[in-house]
Amino acid sequence: MQAQELRSRLDRYYGFLKQDRSNPNLITEVADLHLQLGEFLQARQVLENALSQWPDHAALKSRLATAAIASNQAGEAISLLQELMRGGTDNPVIRYNLAYALMLTSRFAEAKDLLIPIANSTEAPEAPLLLAQALHHLGEMEEAIKQVQAYLASAPNDANALGLLALLNLDVDDSVASKEAAEKALTANPDNLNALVSLGSLALAEQDEEQAKIYLDRAVTRHPKSGRAWSGRGLAAMLSLDLTHALEYFDQAVQHMPNHIGTWHSLAWCQILNNDLTGAQESFNRAMELDRNFGETHGGLAVVAILQNRLEEAPTMIKRALKLNPLSFAGRFAQSLMTQKSDPKKAQQMIQNILTSSAYPGGEPLKDVLTRVTLKRNNQSRN
């Protein structure tokens, strides 16, 4: 429905309200129209006024929760919807909206439990996709893929489902399936975020930074709050040695996605290349707060300590990194850097060549390590 038609209907309903101010169902319709027009404040005002008269009206509370979600007030929405469920109002729409609000606050397990019973409900047709997203965050990749595939069986050209399938396949290292789903998604919707991120990530994995930039530039332009898109764009800039822009993009990424270890690592290494050792230490410490048992973080902090001439601290960090992961790039690189510290020129050359050099014979170069840990959603698992 076009905005003009919605506005005309809204004006007409306000006319009805003048004749019948004690009709909560009509007020609900007015609030719905405000929400469809993106007028969240107006919807809230209408609903709060109505709830002062009918404080237990389930439909009014449900719409107020919807307005709260739209206004980025997930906590308020959760409180309202949980109150409805405690009062006996339990239906697929309430469950879906509550699960959605819980997802916004990273309460993925609770969202999953709410969605499983309604995964096949016609009253909440998008429930399988939201369930798949919850499963994705929880690392239950196989079940997430099954949910999306089941949804696509009846809606094979749904761009959102195809984009989500592309991202899921990316995260299980099925690049062929990811690319196929992403391309189908972009055919249906050229601005689909997950498809653009998937194709940009695949291009980065293939070391095609220019193609990656095309997809990821479109992603961040159309979806400026996507931390994952900004993270990929930052990595593309970093691998092209465009450190100024890389730092800007990573800063955007961690603002929108502060719990992603791989992005903090990429930012830290970019800061090392830019000789911002204090910033690199802070970034690795943020990664440490998320997971104290990730070897690359301990190794990265060891590299920073060596470059800051805190040589007495580095061996303990290196030992910890290699205990957690004997093949840790950062741990091995810190070992090598320690042996060259007496030769500043050679040490500096090691830093300058760090993206393309490996820390030990047959090992991954840093650019491959960062591509792997930055482009994956679930990257807190041990190597």
CSV table of C-alpha atoms in Angstrom, one decimal:
chain,number,residue,atom,x,y,z
A,1,MET,CA,0.0,0.0,0.0
A,2,GLN,CA,1.4,3.4,-1.0
A,3,ALA,CA,2.1,6.1,1.6
A,4,GLN,CA,-0.6,8.4,0.1
A,5,GLU,CA,-3.2,5.6,0.5
A,6,LEU,CA,-2.1,4.9,4.0
A,7,ARG,CA,-2.3,8.6,4.9
A,8,SER,CA,-5.8,8.9,3.4
A,9,ARG,CA,-7.0,5.8,5.4
A,10,LEU,CA,-5.4,7.3,8.6
A,11,ASP,CA,-7.3,10.6,8.1
A,12,ARG,CA,-10.5,8.7,7.6
A,13,TYR,CA,-9.9,6.6,10.8
A,14,TYR,CA,-9.2,9.7,12.8
A,15,GLY,CA,-12.6,10.9,11.6
A,16,PHE,CA,-14.2,7.8,12.9
A,17,LEU,CA,-12.5,8.2,16.2
A,18,LYS,CA,-14.1,11.6,16.7
A,19,GLN,CA,-17.4,9.9,16.5
A,20,ASP,CA,-16.3,6.9,18.7
A,21,ARG,CA,-13.5,7.7,21.1
A,22,SER,CA,-14.2,4.6,23.3
A,23,ASN,CA,-13.3,2.0,20.6
A,24,PRO,CA,-9.9,0.4,21.4
A,25,ASN,CA,-10.0,-1.7,18.3
A,26,LEU,CA,-10.3,1.4,16.1
A,27,ILE,CA,-7.4,2.9,18.1
A,28,THR,CA,-5.4,-0.2,17.3
A,29,GLU,CA,-6.0,0.3,13.6
A,30,VAL,CA,-4.9,3.9,13.9
A,31,ALA,CA,-1.7,2.8,15.6
A,32,ASP,CA,-1.1,0.2,12.9
A,33,LEU,CA,-1.3,2.8,10.2
A,34,HIS,CA,1.2,5.1,12.0
A,35,LEU,CA,3.6,2.2,12.3
A,36,GLN,CA,3.3,1.4,8.6
A,37,LEU,CA,4.0,5.0,7.8
A,38,GLY,CA,7.1,4.9,10.1
A,39,GLU,CA,5.6,7.3,12.5
A,40,PHE,CA,6.6,5.5,15.7
A,41,LEU,CA,6.3,8.4,18.1
A,42,GLN,CA,2.7,9.1,17.0
A,43,ALA,CA,1.9,5.4,17.3
A,44,ARG,CA,3.3,5.4,20.8
A,45,GLN,CA,1.3,8.5,21.8
A,46,VAL,CA,-1.9,7.0,20.5
A,47,LEU,CA,-1.3,3.7,22.3
A,48,GLU,CA,-0.2,5.1,25.6
A,49,ASN,CA,-3.2,7.4,25.8
A,50,ALA,CA,-5.5,4.4,25.0
A,51,LEU,CA,-3.7,2.2,27.6
A,52,SER,CA,-4.4,4.8,30.3
A,53,GLN,CA,-8.1,3.9,29.7
A,54,TRP,CA,-7.7,0.2,29.0
A,55,PRO,CA,-4.5,-0.9,30.8
A,56,ASP,CA,-5.1,-4.6,30.3
A,57,HIS,CA,-6.0,-4.5,26.5
A,58,ALA,CA,-3.8,-7.1,24.9
A,59,ALA,CA,-3.9,-5.8,21.4
A,60,LEU,CA,-2.9,-2.3,22.5
A,61,LYS,CA,0.0,-3.7,24.6
A,62,SER,CA,1.1,-5.8,21.6
A,63,ARG,CA,1.1,-2.8,19.3
A,64,LEU,CA,3.0,-0.7,21.9
A,65,ALA,CA,5.6,-3.5,21.9
A,66,THR,CA,5.9,-3.2,18.1
A,67,ALA,CA,6.4,0.5,18.4
A,68,ALA,CA,9.1,0.0,21.0
A,69,ILE,CA,10.9,-2.5,18.8
A,70,ALA,CA,10.7,0.0,15.9
A,71,SER,CA,12.1,2.7,18.2
A,72,ASN,CA,15.1,0.5,19.3
A,73,GLN,CA,13.6,0.0,22.7
A,74,ALA,CA,13.9,-3.7,22.8
A,75,GLY,CA,13.9,-3.9,26.6
A,76,GLU,CA,10.5,-2.2,26.8
A,77,ALA,CA,9.1,-4.5,24.2
A,78,ILE,CA,10.4,-7.6,26.0
A,79,SER,CA,8.7,-6.4,29.2
A,80,LEU,CA,5.4,-5.8,27.5
A,81,LEU,CA,5.3,-9.1,25.6
A,82,GLN,CA,6.4,-11.2,28.6
A,83,GLU,CA,3.7,-9.5,30.6
A,84,LEU,CA,1.2,-10.5,27.9
A,85,MET,CA,2.4,-14.1,27.9
A,86,ARG,CA,2.2,-14.3,31.7
A,87,GLY,CA,-1.4,-13.0,31.5
A,88,GLY,CA,-2.3,-15.9,29.1
A,89,THR,CA,-1.9,-14.1,25.8
A,90,ASP,CA,0.2,-16.7,24.0
A,91,ASN,CA,0.0,-16.8,20.2
A,92,PRO,CA,2.5,-17.1,17.3
A,93,VAL,CA,2.6,-13.3,16.7
A,94,ILE,CA,3.4,-12.5,20.3
A,95,ARG,CA,6.0,-15.3,20.4
A,96,TYR,CA,7.6,-14.0,17.1
A,97,ASN,CA,7.8,-10.4,18.3
A,98,LEU,CA,9.2,-11.4,21.7
A,99,ALA,CA,11.8,-13.6,20.0
A,100,TYR,CA,12.7,-10.7,17.7
A,101,ALA,CA,13.2,-8.4,20.6
A,102,LEU,CA,15.2,-10.9,22.5
A,103,MET,CA,17.5,-11.3,19.4
A,104,LEU,CA,18.1,-7.6,19.5
A,105,THR,CA,19.6,-8.0,23.0
A,106,SER,CA,21.6,-11.2,22.1
A,107,ARG,CA,19.4,-13.5,24.0
A,108,PHE,CA,19.5,-16.1,21.3
A,109,ALA,CA,18.8,-19.3,23.3
A,110,GLU,CA,15.6,-17.8,24.7
A,111,ALA,CA,14.5,-16.7,21.2
A,112,LYS,CA,15.1,-20.2,19.9
A,113,ASP,CA,12.9,-21.7,22.6
A,114,LEU,CA,10.1,-19.4,21.8
A,115,LEU,CA,10.3,-20.0,18.0
A,116,ILE,CA,10.6,-23.8,17.9
A,117,PRO,CA,6.9,-24.4,18.7
A,118,ILE,CA,5.7,-21.9,16.0
A,119,ALA,CA,8.2,-22.8,13.2
A,120,ASN,CA,5.4,-24.1,11.0
A,121,SER,CA,2.7,-21.6,12.0
A,122,THR,CA,0.9,-19.8,9.2
A,123,GLU,CA,0.3,-16.9,11.6
A,124,ALA,CA,4.0,-16.2,11.8
A,125,PRO,CA,5.3,-17.2,8.4
A,126,GLU,CA,8.8,-15.6,9.0
A,127,ALA,CA,9.4,-17.7,12.1
A,128,PRO,CA,11.6,-20.3,10.4
A,129,LEU,CA,14.0,-17.5,9.2
A,130,LEU,CA,14.2,-15.9,12.6
A,131,LEU,CA,14.8,-19.3,14.2
A,132,ALA,CA,17.5,-19.9,11.7
A,133,GLN,CA,19.2,-16.6,12.7
A,134,ALA,CA,19.0,-17.6,16.4
A,135,LEU,CA,20.5,-21.0,15.6
A,136,HIS,CA,23.2,-19.3,13.5
A,137,HIS,CA,24.2,-17.1,16.5
A,138,LEU,CA,24.2,-20.2,18.7
A,139,GLY,CA,26.5,-22.1,16.3
A,140,GLU,CA,23.9,-24.7,15.4
A,141,MET,CA,24.6,-24.4,11.7
A,142,GLU,CA,23.2,-27.6,10.3
A,143,GLU,CA,19.8,-27.0,11.9
A,144,ALA,CA,19.8,-23.4,10.8
A,145,ILE,CA,20.4,-24.4,7.2
A,146,LYS,CA,17.6,-27.0,7.4
A,147,GLN,CA,15.2,-24.3,8.6
A,148,VAL,CA,16.0,-22.0,5.7
A,149,GLN,CA,15.9,-24.8,3.1
A,150,ALA,CA,12.5,-25.9,4.4
A,151,TYR,CA,11.3,-22.3,4.1
A,152,LEU,CA,12.6,-22.0,0.6
A,153,ALA,CA,10.8,-25.1,-0.5
A,154,SER,CA,7.6,-23.0,-0.5
A,155,ALA,CA,9.2,-19.7,-1.3
A,156,PRO,CA,12.2,-20.4,-3.6
A,157,ASN,CA,12.8,-16.8,-4.7
A,158,ASP,CA,12.6,-15.2,-1.3
A,159,ALA,CA,15.6,-12.8,-1.2
A,160,ASN,CA,15.9,-12.8,2.6
A,161,ALA,CA,15.9,-16.5,2.9
A,162,LEU,CA,18.4,-16.9,0.0
A,163,GLY,CA,20.7,-14.3,1.5
A,164,LEU,CA,20.6,-16.0,4.9
A,165,LEU,CA,21.3,-19.3,3.3
A,166,ALA,CA,24.3,-17.7,1.5
A,167,LEU,CA,25.7,-16.4,4.8
A,168,LEU,CA,25.1,-19.8,6.6
A,169,ASN,CA,26.9,-21.6,3.9
A,170,LEU,CA,29.7,-19.1,4.0
A,171,ASP,CA,30.2,-19.8,7.7
A,172,VAL,CA,30.4,-23.6,7.1
A,173,ASP,CA,33.0,-23.1,4.3
A,174,ASP,CA,30.7,-24.2,1.5
A,175,SER,CA,31.7,-21.5,-0.9
A,176,VAL,CA,29.9,-23.0,-3.9
A,177,ALA,CA,26.5,-23.1,-2.2
A,178,SER,CA,27.1,-19.7,-0.7
A,179,LYS,CA,27.8,-18.1,-4.0
A,180,GLU,CA,24.8,-19.8,-5.7
A,181,ALA,CA,22.4,-18.7,-3.0
A,182,ALA,CA,23.8,-15.1,-2.9
A,183,GLU,CA,23.5,-14.6,-6.6
A,184,LYS,CA,19.9,-15.8,-6.5
A,185,ALA,CA,19.2,-13.4,-3.7
A,186,LEU,CA,20.7,-10.4,-5.6
A,187,THR,CA,18.5,-11.3,-8.6
A,188,ALA,CA,15.5,-10.9,-6.3
A,189,ASN,CA,16.9,-8.0,-4.4
A,190,PRO,CA,20.1,-6.3,-5.5
A,191,ASP,CA,20.5,-4.7,-2.0
A,192,ASN,CA,20.2,-7.9,0.0
A,193,LEU,CA,22.7,-7.4,2.8
A,194,ASN,CA,23.6,-11.0,3.5
A,195,ALA,CA,24.1,-11.8,-0.2
A,196,LEU,CA,26.4,-8.7,-0.6
A,197,VAL,CA,28.4,-9.6,2.5
A,198,SER,CA,28.7,-13.3,1.4
A,199,LEU,CA,29.9,-12.4,-2.1
A,200,GLY,CA,32.3,-9.7,-0.8
A,201,SER,CA,33.7,-12.2,1.7
A,202,LEU,CA,34.1,-14.9,-1.0
A,203,ALA,CA,35.9,-12.4,-3.2
A,204,LEU,CA,38.3,-11.5,-0.3
A,205,ALA,CA,38.9,-15.2,0.4
A,206,GLU,CA,39.9,-15.5,-3.3
A,207,GLN,CA,42.2,-12.4,-2.8
A,208,ASP,CA,40.1,-10.3,-5.2
A,209,GLU,CA,40.0,-7.1,-3.2
A,210,GLU,CA,38.6,-5.0,-6.0
A,211,GLN,CA,35.6,-7.2,-6.5
A,212,ALA,CA,35.1,-7.5,-2.8
A,213,LYS,CA,35.1,-3.7,-2.5
A,214,ILE,CA,32.3,-3.5,-5.1
A,215,TYR,CA,30.0,-5.8,-3.1
A,216,LEU,CA,31.0,-4.4,0.3
A,217,ASP,CA,30.7,-0.8,-0.7
A,218,ARG,CA,27.2,-1.4,-1.8
A,219,ALA,CA,26.5,-3.3,1.5
A,220,VAL,CA,27.7,-0.4,3.7
A,221,THR,CA,26.0,2.2,1.6
A,222,ARG,CA,22.6,0.4,1.7
A,223,HIS,CA,23.1,-1.0,5.2
A,224,PRO,CA,25.3,1.5,7.2
A,225,LYS,CA,24.6,-0.2,10.5
A,226,SER,CA,25.9,-3.6,9.4
A,227,GLY,CA,29.0,-4.4,11.5
A,228,ARG,CA,29.8,-7.4,9.4
A,229,ALA,CA,29.7,-5.4,6.1
A,230,TRP,CA,32.0,-2.7,7.6
A,231,SER,CA,34.4,-5.4,8.9
A,232,GLY,CA,34.7,-6.9,5.5
A,233,ARG,CA,35.2,-3.5,3.9
A,234,GLY,CA,37.9,-2.7,6.4
A,235,LEU,CA,39.7,-6.0,5.6
A,236,ALA,CA,39.5,-5.2,1.9
A,237,ALA,CA,41.1,-1.8,2.5
A,238,MET,CA,43.8,-3.3,4.8
A,239,LEU,CA,44.8,-5.9,2.3
A,240,SER,CA,45.2,-3.2,-0.3
A,241,LEU,CA,47.4,-1.3,2.3
A,242,ASP,CA,44.9,1.5,2.4
A,243,LEU,CA,45.3,1.8,6.2
A,244,THR,CA,43.7,5.1,6.7
A,245,HIS,CA,40.4,3.9,5.3
A,246,ALA,CA,40.8,0.5,6.8
A,247,LEU,CA,41.0,2.0,10.3
A,248,GLU,CA,37.9,4.1,9.6
A,249,TYR,CA,35.9,1.1,8.4
A,250,PHE,CA,37.0,-1.2,11.3
A,251,ASP,CA,36.0,1.6,13.7
A,252,GLN,CA,32.5,1.5,12.2
A,253,ALA,CA,32.5,-2.3,12.4
A,254,VAL,CA,33.3,-2.5,16.2
A,255,GLN,CA,30.7,0.2,16.9
A,256,HIS,CA,28.0,-1.9,15.3
A,257,MET,CA,29.5,-5.3,16.2
A,258,PRO,CA,31.4,-5.0,19.4
A,259,ASN,CA,31.4,-8.7,20.3
A,260,HIS,CA,33.2,-9.9,17.2
A,261,ILE,CA,36.7,-11.1,18.1
A,262,GLY,CA,38.0,-11.3,14.5
A,263,THR,CA,37.2,-7.7,13.8
A,264,TRP,CA,39.1,-6.6,16.9
A,265,HIS,CA,42.1,-8.6,15.7
A,266,SER,CA,42.0,-7.1,12.3
A,267,LEU,CA,41.8,-3.6,13.8
A,268,ALA,CA,44.7,-4.4,16.1
A,269,TRP,CA,47.0,-5.6,13.3
A,270,CYS,CA,46.0,-2.6,11.2
A,271,GLN,CA,47.0,-0.4,14.1
A,272,ILE,CA,50.3,-2.2,14.3
A,273,LEU,CA,51.0,-1.6,10.7
A,274,ASN,CA,50.1,2.1,11.3
A,275,ASN,CA,52.5,2.2,14.3
A,276,ASP,CA,49.7,2.8,16.8
A,277,LEU,CA,50.9,0.3,19.4
A,278,THR,CA,48.7,1.7,22.2
A,279,GLY,CA,45.6,1.4,20.0
A,280,ALA,CA,46.6,-2.2,19.0
A,281,GLN,CA,47.1,-3.1,22.7
A,282,GLU,CA,43.6,-1.8,23.5
A,283,SER,CA,42.1,-3.7,20.6
A,284,PHE,CA,43.7,-7.0,21.6
A,285,ASN,CA,42.5,-6.4,25.2
A,286,ARG,CA,39.0,-5.9,23.9
A,287,ALA,CA,39.3,-9.3,22.2
A,288,MET,CA,40.6,-10.7,25.4
A,289,GLU,CA,37.5,-9.6,27.3
A,290,LEU,CA,35.4,-11.6,24.9
A,291,ASP,CA,37.5,-14.8,25.1
A,292,ARG,CA,40.5,-15.3,27.3
A,293,ASN,CA,41.4,-18.6,25.7
A,294,PHE,CA,42.0,-17.5,22.1
A,295,GLY,CA,45.6,-18.1,21.3
A,296,GLU,CA,45.8,-15.4,18.6
A,297,THR,CA,44.9,-12.7,21.2
A,298,HIS,CA,47.7,-13.7,23.6
A,299,GLY,CA,50.2,-13.8,20.6
A,300,GLY,CA,49.0,-10.4,19.4
A,301,LEU,CA,49.6,-8.9,22.8
A,302,ALA,CA,53.1,-10.5,22.8
A,303,VAL,CA,53.9,-8.8,19.5
A,304,VAL,CA,52.8,-5.4,20.9
A,305,ALA,CA,54.8,-6.0,24.0
A,306,ILE,CA,57.9,-6.7,22.0
A,307,LEU,CA,57.4,-3.6,19.8
A,308,GLN,CA,57.0,-1.5,22.9
A,309,ASN,CA,60.2,-3.0,24.4
A,310,ARG,CA,58.4,-4.7,27.2
A,311,LEU,CA,60.5,-7.8,26.5
A,312,GLU,CA,60.2,-9.3,30.0
A,313,GLU,CA,56.4,-9.7,29.5
A,314,ALA,CA,56.4,-11.2,26.0
A,315,PRO,CA,57.6,-14.8,26.8
A,316,THR,CA,54.7,-15.5,29.1
A,317,MET,CA,52.3,-14.3,26.5
A,318,ILE,CA,53.9,-16.3,23.8
A,319,LYS,CA,53.9,-19.4,26.0
A,320,ARG,CA,50.2,-19.0,26.6
A,321,ALA,CA,49.4,-18.4,22.9
A,322,LEU,CA,51.3,-21.6,21.8
A,323,LYS,CA,49.8,-23.6,24.6
A,324,LEU,CA,46.3,-22.7,23.4
A,325,ASN,CA,47.2,-23.2,19.8
A,326,PRO,CA,50.7,-24.5,18.8
A,327,LEU,CA,50.2,-23.1,15.3
A,328,SER,CA,49.1,-19.7,16.4
A,329,PHE,CA,50.3,-17.1,13.8
A,330,ALA,CA,50.7,-14.4,16.3
A,331,GLY,CA,52.4,-16.6,18.8
A,332,ARG,CA,54.9,-17.9,16.3
A,333,PHE,CA,55.4,-14.4,14.8
A,334,ALA,CA,56.2,-13.1,18.3
A,335,GLN,CA,58.8,-15.8,18.8
A,336,SER,CA,60.5,-14.8,15.5
A,337,LEU,CA,60.3,-11.1,16.4
A,338,MET,CA,61.9,-11.7,19.7
A,339,THR,CA,65.0,-13.2,18.0
A,340,GLN,CA,65.3,-10.1,15.7
A,341,LYS,CA,64.7,-7.5,18.4
A,342,SER,CA,68.5,-6.7,18.5
A,343,ASP,CA,68.3,-5.8,14.8
A,344,PRO,CA,65.7,-3.0,14.6
A,345,LYS,CA,65.8,-2.8,10.7
A,346,LYS,CA,65.1,-6.5,10.3
A,347,ALA,CA,62.3,-6.3,12.9
A,348,GLN,CA,60.8,-3.4,11.1
A,349,GLN,CA,61.0,-5.3,7.8
A,350,MET,CA,59.2,-8.2,9.4
A,351,ILE,CA,56.3,-5.9,10.4
A,352,GLN,CA,56.2,-4.3,6.9
A,353,ASN,CA,55.9,-7.7,5.3
A,354,ILE,CA,53.6,-9.2,7.9
A,355,LEU,CA,50.5,-9.5,5.7
A,356,THR,CA,52.1,-11.7,3.2
A,357,SER,CA,54.7,-13.6,5.3
A,358,SER,CA,54.0,-16.8,7.3
A,359,ALA,CA,55.2,-17.2,10.9
A,360,TYR,CA,56.7,-20.6,10.3
A,361,PRO,CA,57.4,-22.9,7.2
A,362,GLY,CA,54.1,-24.0,5.6
A,363,GLY,CA,52.0,-21.7,7.9
A,364,GLU,CA,49.3,-19.3,6.9
A,365,PRO,CA,50.3,-15.7,6.2
A,366,LEU,CA,48.6,-13.1,8.3
A,367,LYS,CA,46.3,-12.0,5.5
A,368,ASP,CA,44.8,-15.5,5.4
A,369,VAL,CA,44.5,-15.7,9.2
A,370,LEU,CA,42.6,-12.4,9.2
A,371,THR,CA,40.4,-13.3,6.3
A,372,ARG,CA,39.4,-16.5,8.2
A,373,VAL,CA,38.8,-14.9,11.6
A,374,THR,CA,37.3,-11.7,10.4
A,375,LEU,CA,34.7,-13.0,7.8
A,376,LYS,CA,33.2,-15.6,10.1
A,377,ARG,CA,30.4,-14.8,12.5
A,378,ASN,CA,31.3,-17.6,15.0
A,379,ASN,CA,35.0,-17.0,15.3
A,380,GLN,CA,35.5,-17.5,19.0
A,381,SER,CA,36.1,-21.2,18.6
A,382,ARG,CA,39.6,-22.5,19.1
A,383,ASN,CA,41.9,-23.1,16.1
